Coordinates of C-alpha atoms in Angstrom, one line a residue:
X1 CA 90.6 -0.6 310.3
X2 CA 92.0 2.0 308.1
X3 CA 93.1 1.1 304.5
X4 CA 96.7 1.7 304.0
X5 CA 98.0 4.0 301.2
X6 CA 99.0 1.1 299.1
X7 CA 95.3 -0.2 299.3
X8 CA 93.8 3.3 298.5
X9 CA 96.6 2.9 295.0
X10 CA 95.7 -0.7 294.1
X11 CA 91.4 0.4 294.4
X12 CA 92.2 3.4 292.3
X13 CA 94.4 1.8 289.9
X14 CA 92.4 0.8 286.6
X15 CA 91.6 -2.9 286.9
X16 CA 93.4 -5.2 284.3
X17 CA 91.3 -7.6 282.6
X18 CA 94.1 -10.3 281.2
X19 CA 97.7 -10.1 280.3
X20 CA 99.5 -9.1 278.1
X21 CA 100.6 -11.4 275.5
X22 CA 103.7 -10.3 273.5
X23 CA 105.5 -12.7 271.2
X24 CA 108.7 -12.9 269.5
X25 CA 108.1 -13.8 266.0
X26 CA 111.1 -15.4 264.0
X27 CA 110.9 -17.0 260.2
X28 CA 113.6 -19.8 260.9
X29 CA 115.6 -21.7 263.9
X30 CA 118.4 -19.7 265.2
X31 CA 117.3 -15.8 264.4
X32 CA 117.3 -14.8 268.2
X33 CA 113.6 -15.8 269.6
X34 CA 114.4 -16.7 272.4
X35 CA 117.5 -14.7 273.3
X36 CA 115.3 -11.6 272.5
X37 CA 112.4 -12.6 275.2
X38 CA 114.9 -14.0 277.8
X39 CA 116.9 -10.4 277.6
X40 CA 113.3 -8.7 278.0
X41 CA 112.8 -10.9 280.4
X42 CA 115.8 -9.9 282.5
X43 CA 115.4 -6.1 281.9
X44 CA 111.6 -6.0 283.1
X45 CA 112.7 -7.9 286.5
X46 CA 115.7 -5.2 286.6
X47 CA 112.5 -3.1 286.9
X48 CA 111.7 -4.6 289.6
X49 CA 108.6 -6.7 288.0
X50 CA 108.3 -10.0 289.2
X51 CA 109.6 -12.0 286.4
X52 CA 109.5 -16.0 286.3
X53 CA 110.3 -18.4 283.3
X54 CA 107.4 -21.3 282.8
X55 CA 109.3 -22.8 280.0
X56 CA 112.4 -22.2 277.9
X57 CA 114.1 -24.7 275.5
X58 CA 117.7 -23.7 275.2
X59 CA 118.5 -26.6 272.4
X60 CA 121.8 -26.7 273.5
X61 CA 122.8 -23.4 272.9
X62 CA 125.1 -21.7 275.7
X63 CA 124.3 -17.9 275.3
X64 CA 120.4 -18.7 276.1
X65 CA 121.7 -21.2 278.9
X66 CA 123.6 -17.9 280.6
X67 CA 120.6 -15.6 280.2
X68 CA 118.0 -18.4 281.5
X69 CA 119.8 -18.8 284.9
X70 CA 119.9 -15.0 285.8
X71 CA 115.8 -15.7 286.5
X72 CA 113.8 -18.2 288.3
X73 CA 112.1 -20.9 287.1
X74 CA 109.2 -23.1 287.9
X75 CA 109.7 -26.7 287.7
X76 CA 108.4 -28.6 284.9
X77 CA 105.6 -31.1 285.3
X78 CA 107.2 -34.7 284.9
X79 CA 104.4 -36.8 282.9
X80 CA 104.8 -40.8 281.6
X81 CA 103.7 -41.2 278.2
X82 CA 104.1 -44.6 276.4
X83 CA 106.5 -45.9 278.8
X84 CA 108.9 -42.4 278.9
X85 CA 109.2 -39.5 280.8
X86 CA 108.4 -35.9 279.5
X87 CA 108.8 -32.6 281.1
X88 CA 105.8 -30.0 280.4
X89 CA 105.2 -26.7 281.3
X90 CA 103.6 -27.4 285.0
X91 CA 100.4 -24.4 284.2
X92 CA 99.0 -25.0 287.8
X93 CA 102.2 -24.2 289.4
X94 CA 103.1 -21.2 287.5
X95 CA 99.3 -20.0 288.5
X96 CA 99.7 -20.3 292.0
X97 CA 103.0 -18.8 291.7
X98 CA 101.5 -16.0 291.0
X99 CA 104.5 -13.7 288.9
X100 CA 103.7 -10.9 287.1
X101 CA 105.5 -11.7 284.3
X102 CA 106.1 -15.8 282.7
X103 CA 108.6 -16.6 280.0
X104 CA 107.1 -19.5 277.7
X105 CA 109.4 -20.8 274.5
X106 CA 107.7 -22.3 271.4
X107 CA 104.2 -21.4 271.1
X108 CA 102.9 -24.3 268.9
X109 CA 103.9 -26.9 270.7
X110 CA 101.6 -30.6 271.0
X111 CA 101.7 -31.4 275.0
X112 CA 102.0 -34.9 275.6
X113 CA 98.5 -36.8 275.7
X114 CA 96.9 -36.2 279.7
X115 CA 98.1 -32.7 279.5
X116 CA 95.6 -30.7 281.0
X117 CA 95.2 -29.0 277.6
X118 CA 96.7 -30.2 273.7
X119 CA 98.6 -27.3 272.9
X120 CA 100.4 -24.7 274.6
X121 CA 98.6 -21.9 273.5
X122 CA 95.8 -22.8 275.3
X123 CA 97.9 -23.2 278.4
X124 CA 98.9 -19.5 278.1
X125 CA 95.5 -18.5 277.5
X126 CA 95.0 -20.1 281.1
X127 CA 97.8 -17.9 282.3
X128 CA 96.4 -14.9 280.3
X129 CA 93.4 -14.9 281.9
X130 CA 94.6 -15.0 285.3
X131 CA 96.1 -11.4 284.4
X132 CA 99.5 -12.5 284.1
X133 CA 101.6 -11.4 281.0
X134 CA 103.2 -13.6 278.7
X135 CA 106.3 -13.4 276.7
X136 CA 106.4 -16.0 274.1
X137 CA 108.2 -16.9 271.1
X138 CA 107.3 -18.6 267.6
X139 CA 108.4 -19.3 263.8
X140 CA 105.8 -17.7 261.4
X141 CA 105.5 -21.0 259.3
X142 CA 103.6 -22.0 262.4
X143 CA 100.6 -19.9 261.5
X144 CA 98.0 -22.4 260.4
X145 CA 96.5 -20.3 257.2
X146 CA 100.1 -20.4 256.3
X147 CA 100.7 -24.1 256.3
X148 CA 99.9 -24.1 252.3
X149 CA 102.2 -21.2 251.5
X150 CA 105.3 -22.9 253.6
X151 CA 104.8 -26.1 252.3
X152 CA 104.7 -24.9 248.5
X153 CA 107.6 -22.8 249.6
X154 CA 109.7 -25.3 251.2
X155 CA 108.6 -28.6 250.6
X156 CA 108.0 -29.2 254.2
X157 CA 104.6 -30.3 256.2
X158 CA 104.2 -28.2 259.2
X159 CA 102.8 -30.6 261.8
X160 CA 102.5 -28.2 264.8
X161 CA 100.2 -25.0 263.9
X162 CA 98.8 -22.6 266.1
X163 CA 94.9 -21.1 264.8
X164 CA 95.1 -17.6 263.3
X165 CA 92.6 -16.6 265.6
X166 CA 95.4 -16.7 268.2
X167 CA 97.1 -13.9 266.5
X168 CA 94.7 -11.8 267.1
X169 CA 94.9 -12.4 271.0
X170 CA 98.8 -11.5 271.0
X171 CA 98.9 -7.5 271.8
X172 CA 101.9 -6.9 270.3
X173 CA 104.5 -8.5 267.9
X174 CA 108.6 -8.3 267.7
X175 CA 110.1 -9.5 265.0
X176 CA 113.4 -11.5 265.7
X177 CA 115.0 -10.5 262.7
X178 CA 118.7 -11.4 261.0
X179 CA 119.5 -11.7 257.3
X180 CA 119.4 -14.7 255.6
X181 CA 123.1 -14.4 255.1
X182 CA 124.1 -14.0 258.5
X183 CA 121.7 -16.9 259.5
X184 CA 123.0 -19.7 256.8
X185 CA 126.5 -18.3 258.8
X186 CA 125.8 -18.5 262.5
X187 CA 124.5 -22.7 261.1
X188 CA 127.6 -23.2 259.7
X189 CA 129.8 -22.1 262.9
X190 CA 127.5 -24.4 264.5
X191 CA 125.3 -22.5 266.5
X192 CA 122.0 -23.2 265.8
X193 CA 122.3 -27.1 265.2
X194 CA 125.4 -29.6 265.6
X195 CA 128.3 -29.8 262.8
X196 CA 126.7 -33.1 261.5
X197 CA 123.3 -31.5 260.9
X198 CA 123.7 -28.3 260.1
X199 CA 125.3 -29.3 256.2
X200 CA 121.9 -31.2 255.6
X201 CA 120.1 -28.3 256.7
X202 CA 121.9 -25.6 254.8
X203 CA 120.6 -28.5 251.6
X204 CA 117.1 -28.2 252.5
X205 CA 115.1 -26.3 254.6
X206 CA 118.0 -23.2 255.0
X207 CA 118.3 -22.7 251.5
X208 CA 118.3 -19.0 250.9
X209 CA 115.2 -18.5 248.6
X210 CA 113.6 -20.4 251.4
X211 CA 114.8 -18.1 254.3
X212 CA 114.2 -15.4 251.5
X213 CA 110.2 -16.4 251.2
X214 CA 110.4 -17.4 255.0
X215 CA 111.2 -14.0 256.2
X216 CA 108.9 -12.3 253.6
X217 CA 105.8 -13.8 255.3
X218 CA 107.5 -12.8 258.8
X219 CA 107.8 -9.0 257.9
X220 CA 104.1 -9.3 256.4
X221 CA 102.6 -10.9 260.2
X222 CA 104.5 -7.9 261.8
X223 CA 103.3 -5.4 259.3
X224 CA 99.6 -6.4 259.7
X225 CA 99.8 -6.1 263.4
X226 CA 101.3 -2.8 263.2
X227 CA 98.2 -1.7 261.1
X228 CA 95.9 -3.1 263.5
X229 CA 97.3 -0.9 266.7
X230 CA 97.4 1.9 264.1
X231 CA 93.9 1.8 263.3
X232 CA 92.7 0.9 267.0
X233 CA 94.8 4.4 267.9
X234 CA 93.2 6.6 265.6
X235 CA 89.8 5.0 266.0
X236 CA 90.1 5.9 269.7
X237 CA 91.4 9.1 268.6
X238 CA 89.0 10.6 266.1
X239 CA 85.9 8.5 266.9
X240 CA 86.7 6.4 263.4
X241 CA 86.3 9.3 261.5
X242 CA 89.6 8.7 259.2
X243 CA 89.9 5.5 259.3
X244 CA 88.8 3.5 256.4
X245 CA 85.8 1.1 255.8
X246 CA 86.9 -2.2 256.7
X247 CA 86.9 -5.0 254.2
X248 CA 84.8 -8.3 254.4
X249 CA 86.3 -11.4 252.3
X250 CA 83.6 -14.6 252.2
X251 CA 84.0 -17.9 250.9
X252 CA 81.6 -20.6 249.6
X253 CA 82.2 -23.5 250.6
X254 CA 80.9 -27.4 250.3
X255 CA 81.6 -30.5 252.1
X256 CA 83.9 -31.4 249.4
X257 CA 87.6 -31.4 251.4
X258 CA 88.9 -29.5 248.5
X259 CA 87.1 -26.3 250.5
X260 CA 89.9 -26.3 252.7
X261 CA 92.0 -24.9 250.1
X262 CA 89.5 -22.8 249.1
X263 CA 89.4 -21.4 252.8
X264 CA 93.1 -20.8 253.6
X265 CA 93.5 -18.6 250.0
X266 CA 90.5 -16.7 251.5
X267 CA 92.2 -16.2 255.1
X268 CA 95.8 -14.8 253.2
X269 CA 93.7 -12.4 251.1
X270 CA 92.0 -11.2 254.3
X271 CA 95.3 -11.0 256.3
X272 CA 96.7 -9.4 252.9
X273 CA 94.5 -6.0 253.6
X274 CA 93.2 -7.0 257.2
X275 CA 89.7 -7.8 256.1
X276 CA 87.1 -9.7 258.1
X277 CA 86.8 -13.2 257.1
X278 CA 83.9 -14.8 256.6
X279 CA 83.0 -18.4 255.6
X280 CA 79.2 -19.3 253.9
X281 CA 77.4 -22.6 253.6
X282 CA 74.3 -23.1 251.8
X283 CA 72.5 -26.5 252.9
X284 CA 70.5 -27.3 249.8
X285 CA 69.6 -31.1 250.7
X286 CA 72.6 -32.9 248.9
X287 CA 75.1 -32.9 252.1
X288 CA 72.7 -35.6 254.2
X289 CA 74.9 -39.0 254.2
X290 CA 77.2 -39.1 257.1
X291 CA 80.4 -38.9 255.3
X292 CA 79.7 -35.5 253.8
X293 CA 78.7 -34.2 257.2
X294 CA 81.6 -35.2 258.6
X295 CA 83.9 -33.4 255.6
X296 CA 81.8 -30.6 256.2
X297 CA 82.2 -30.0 259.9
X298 CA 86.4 -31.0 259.5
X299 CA 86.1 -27.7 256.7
X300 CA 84.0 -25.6 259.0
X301 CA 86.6 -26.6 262.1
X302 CA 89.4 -25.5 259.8
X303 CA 87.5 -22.5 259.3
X304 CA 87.1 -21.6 262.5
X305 CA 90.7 -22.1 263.7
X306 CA 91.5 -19.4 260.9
X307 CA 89.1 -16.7 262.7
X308 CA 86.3 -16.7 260.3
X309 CA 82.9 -16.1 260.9
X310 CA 80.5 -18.7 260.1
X311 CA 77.5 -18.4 258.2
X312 CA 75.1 -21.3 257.6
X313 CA 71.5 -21.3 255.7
X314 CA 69.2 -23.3 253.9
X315 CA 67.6 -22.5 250.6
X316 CA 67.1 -23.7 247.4
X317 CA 69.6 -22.6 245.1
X318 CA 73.2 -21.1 246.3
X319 CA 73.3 -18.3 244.4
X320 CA 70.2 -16.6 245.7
X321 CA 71.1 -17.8 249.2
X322 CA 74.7 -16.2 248.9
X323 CA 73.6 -13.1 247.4
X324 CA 71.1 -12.4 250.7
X325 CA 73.9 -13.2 253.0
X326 CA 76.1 -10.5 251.1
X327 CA 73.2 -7.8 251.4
X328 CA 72.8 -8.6 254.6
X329 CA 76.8 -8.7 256.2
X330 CA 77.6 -6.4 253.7
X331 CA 80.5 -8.1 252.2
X332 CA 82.8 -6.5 250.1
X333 CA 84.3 -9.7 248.0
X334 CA 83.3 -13.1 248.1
X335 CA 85.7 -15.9 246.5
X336 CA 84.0 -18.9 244.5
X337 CA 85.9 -22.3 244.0
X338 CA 85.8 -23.9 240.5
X339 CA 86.3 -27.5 239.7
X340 CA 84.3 -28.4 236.9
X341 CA 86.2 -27.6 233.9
X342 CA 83.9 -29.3 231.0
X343 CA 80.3 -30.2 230.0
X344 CA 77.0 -29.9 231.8
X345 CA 78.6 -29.2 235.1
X346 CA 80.4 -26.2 233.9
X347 CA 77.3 -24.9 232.3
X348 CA 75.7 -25.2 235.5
X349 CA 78.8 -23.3 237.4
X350 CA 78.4 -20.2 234.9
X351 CA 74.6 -20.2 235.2
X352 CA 74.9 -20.0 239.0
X353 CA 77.9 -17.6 238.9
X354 CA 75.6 -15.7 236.7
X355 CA 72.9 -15.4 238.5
X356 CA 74.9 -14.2 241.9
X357 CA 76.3 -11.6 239.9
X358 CA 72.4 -10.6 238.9
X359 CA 71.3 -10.5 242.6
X360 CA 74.4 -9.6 244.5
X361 CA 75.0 -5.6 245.0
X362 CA 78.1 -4.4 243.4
X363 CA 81.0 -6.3 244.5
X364 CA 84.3 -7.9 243.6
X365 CA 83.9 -11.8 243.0
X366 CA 87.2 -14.0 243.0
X367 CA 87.3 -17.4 240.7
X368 CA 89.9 -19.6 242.2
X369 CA 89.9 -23.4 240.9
X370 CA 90.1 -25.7 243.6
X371 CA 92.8 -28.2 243.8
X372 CA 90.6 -31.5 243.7
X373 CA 92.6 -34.5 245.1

């Protein structure tokens, strides 16, 4: 049987190898999110793309209400958890729906437990790979190498946090933007939370040097991304020719849980100039007992979820080992912690210190003290 035109198109057509993920970044509740992927939403299906929504919370709010019921959407899974019932993005549905296109709201949130994965962003990796684009929507402070940097900023533990590596998965980023100003405004007319809340909010977490730092970090996410697709371009362009040697930041860490800190300054300076990350243990025979194993693989978890490479070896003495791994990935700066301040121990920091800086090849070296709890 002869293949039909359409057929003849579809084989000739370059074959897509996942969605595309694009997300609506915001720095606060109420900046437009999800208004901003519901109307893209709306105008890709006025295209004539087949355009569903997999999940949308609409908090109450009556313009997003509107916009949600001018496209279809596919029931939510019903789950019993502790006695109550929760609604959840039903994943298996939406894949043997089929759209081109799926709407899901709030990136970083915890399913409930007998979900068939924790978080949502693995569910729209599931939908992802099954070629379907995503639009999606998120606050920055949900970034997990950002978690230190909101809290000192705001005084609030973020308990929901997506891994960095994620980031790098989303193809392209809109920032949902609106000054400060007109934010603190649209939560006093009530729009973003109810009357009763909004004062307690506008006291707290919507105080304007935090919407101020909030956004800040926002513009940066956007801004990195933006070099990213810049440098991709003009690599494809000119064969890399013009664009610049790429950065490598490591780390040294221990099993000591103080590394953690050590890591996330590490993954900001890396975002900072878009650097690779990468994260080095030396196993010199003092990490053996369970409870330091158990540290270490919690630091080199957290590690992970931030997109660094990890790098283990054994030797004898860490600043040899470090130095070889430097030569060998060709690392550009490497970041030591410091904790001991006085006696023996510090001695013993400077003499190692020193000798990395007599083996290493030329390189920039960062001393940041470690905040031991």
């Amino acid at each position: 049987m002869p293949k039909t035109p359409e057929q003849w198109l579809e084989e000739a057509a370059p074959q897509k190898r996942q969605g595309i993920f694009k997300l609506f970044l915001g720095y606060a509740p109420g900046v437009g999110k999800t208004y901003n992927m519901l109307s893209e939403g709306i105008r890709r299906k006025a295209r004539g793309e087949d355009v569903v929504i997999g999940l949308l919370e609409t908090h109450g709010r009556k313009g997003v209400a509107e916009l949600a019921g001018n496209m279809e959407t596919v029931p939510r899974r019903q789950m019993d958890y502790k006695g109550a019932s929760f609604d959840e993005m039903d994943v298996d549905a939406i894949l043997a729906r089929k759209p081109q296109v799926v709407l899901v709201d709030e990136l970083a949130h915890t399913n409930i437990e007998g979900s068939k994965h924790a978080k949502r962003y693995q569910d729209v990796m599931d939908l992802l790979d099954a070629k379907i684009d995503v639009l999606s929507t998120m606050n920055v402070q949900h970034i997990e190498s950002l978690m230190p940097t909101v809290q000192s900023i705001t005084g609030v533990h973020v308990r929901e946090t997506i891994p960095d590596w994620v980031m790098q998965r989303v193809s392209e980023i809109v920032l949902a933007d609106l000054t400060p100003e007109a934010l603190q405004t649209r939560m006093r007319r009530g729009d973003i939370y109810p009357l009763d809340r909004a004062e307690r909010a506008l006291g707290h977490f919507f105080r304007p040097v935090n919407l101020l730092a909030l956004r800040e970090l926002a513009l940066q996410q956007v801004t990195r991304a933006v070099d990213r697709s810049l440098e991709s371009y003009l690599e494809k362009e000119d064969g890399g020719k013009n664009v610049r040697v790429r950065e490598r930041i490591a780390v040294c860490i221990s099993s000591s849980p103080a590394a953690q800190y050590l890591i996330a300054r590490a993954a900001r300076m890396a975002q900072r100039i878009d650097a690779e990350l990468f994260v080095i243990y030396v196993d010199i025979g003092v990490d053996d007992n369970a409870e330091d194993q158990r540290s270490l693989n919690q630091n080199v978890q957290f590690a992970q979820n931030l997109g660094a490479q990890i790098v283990r070896t054994q030797g004898k003495a860490v600043a040899e080992a470090v130095a070889k791994i430097v030569r060998e990935k060709h690392i550009t700066q490497v970041v030591f912690g410091r904790s001991a301040q006085t006696g023996w121990r510090r001695y013993l920091y400077l003499s190692a210190i020193h000798k990395f800086l007599r083996d290493a090849p030329p390189i920039d070296v960062h001393i940041v003290t470690q905040e031991v709890k």
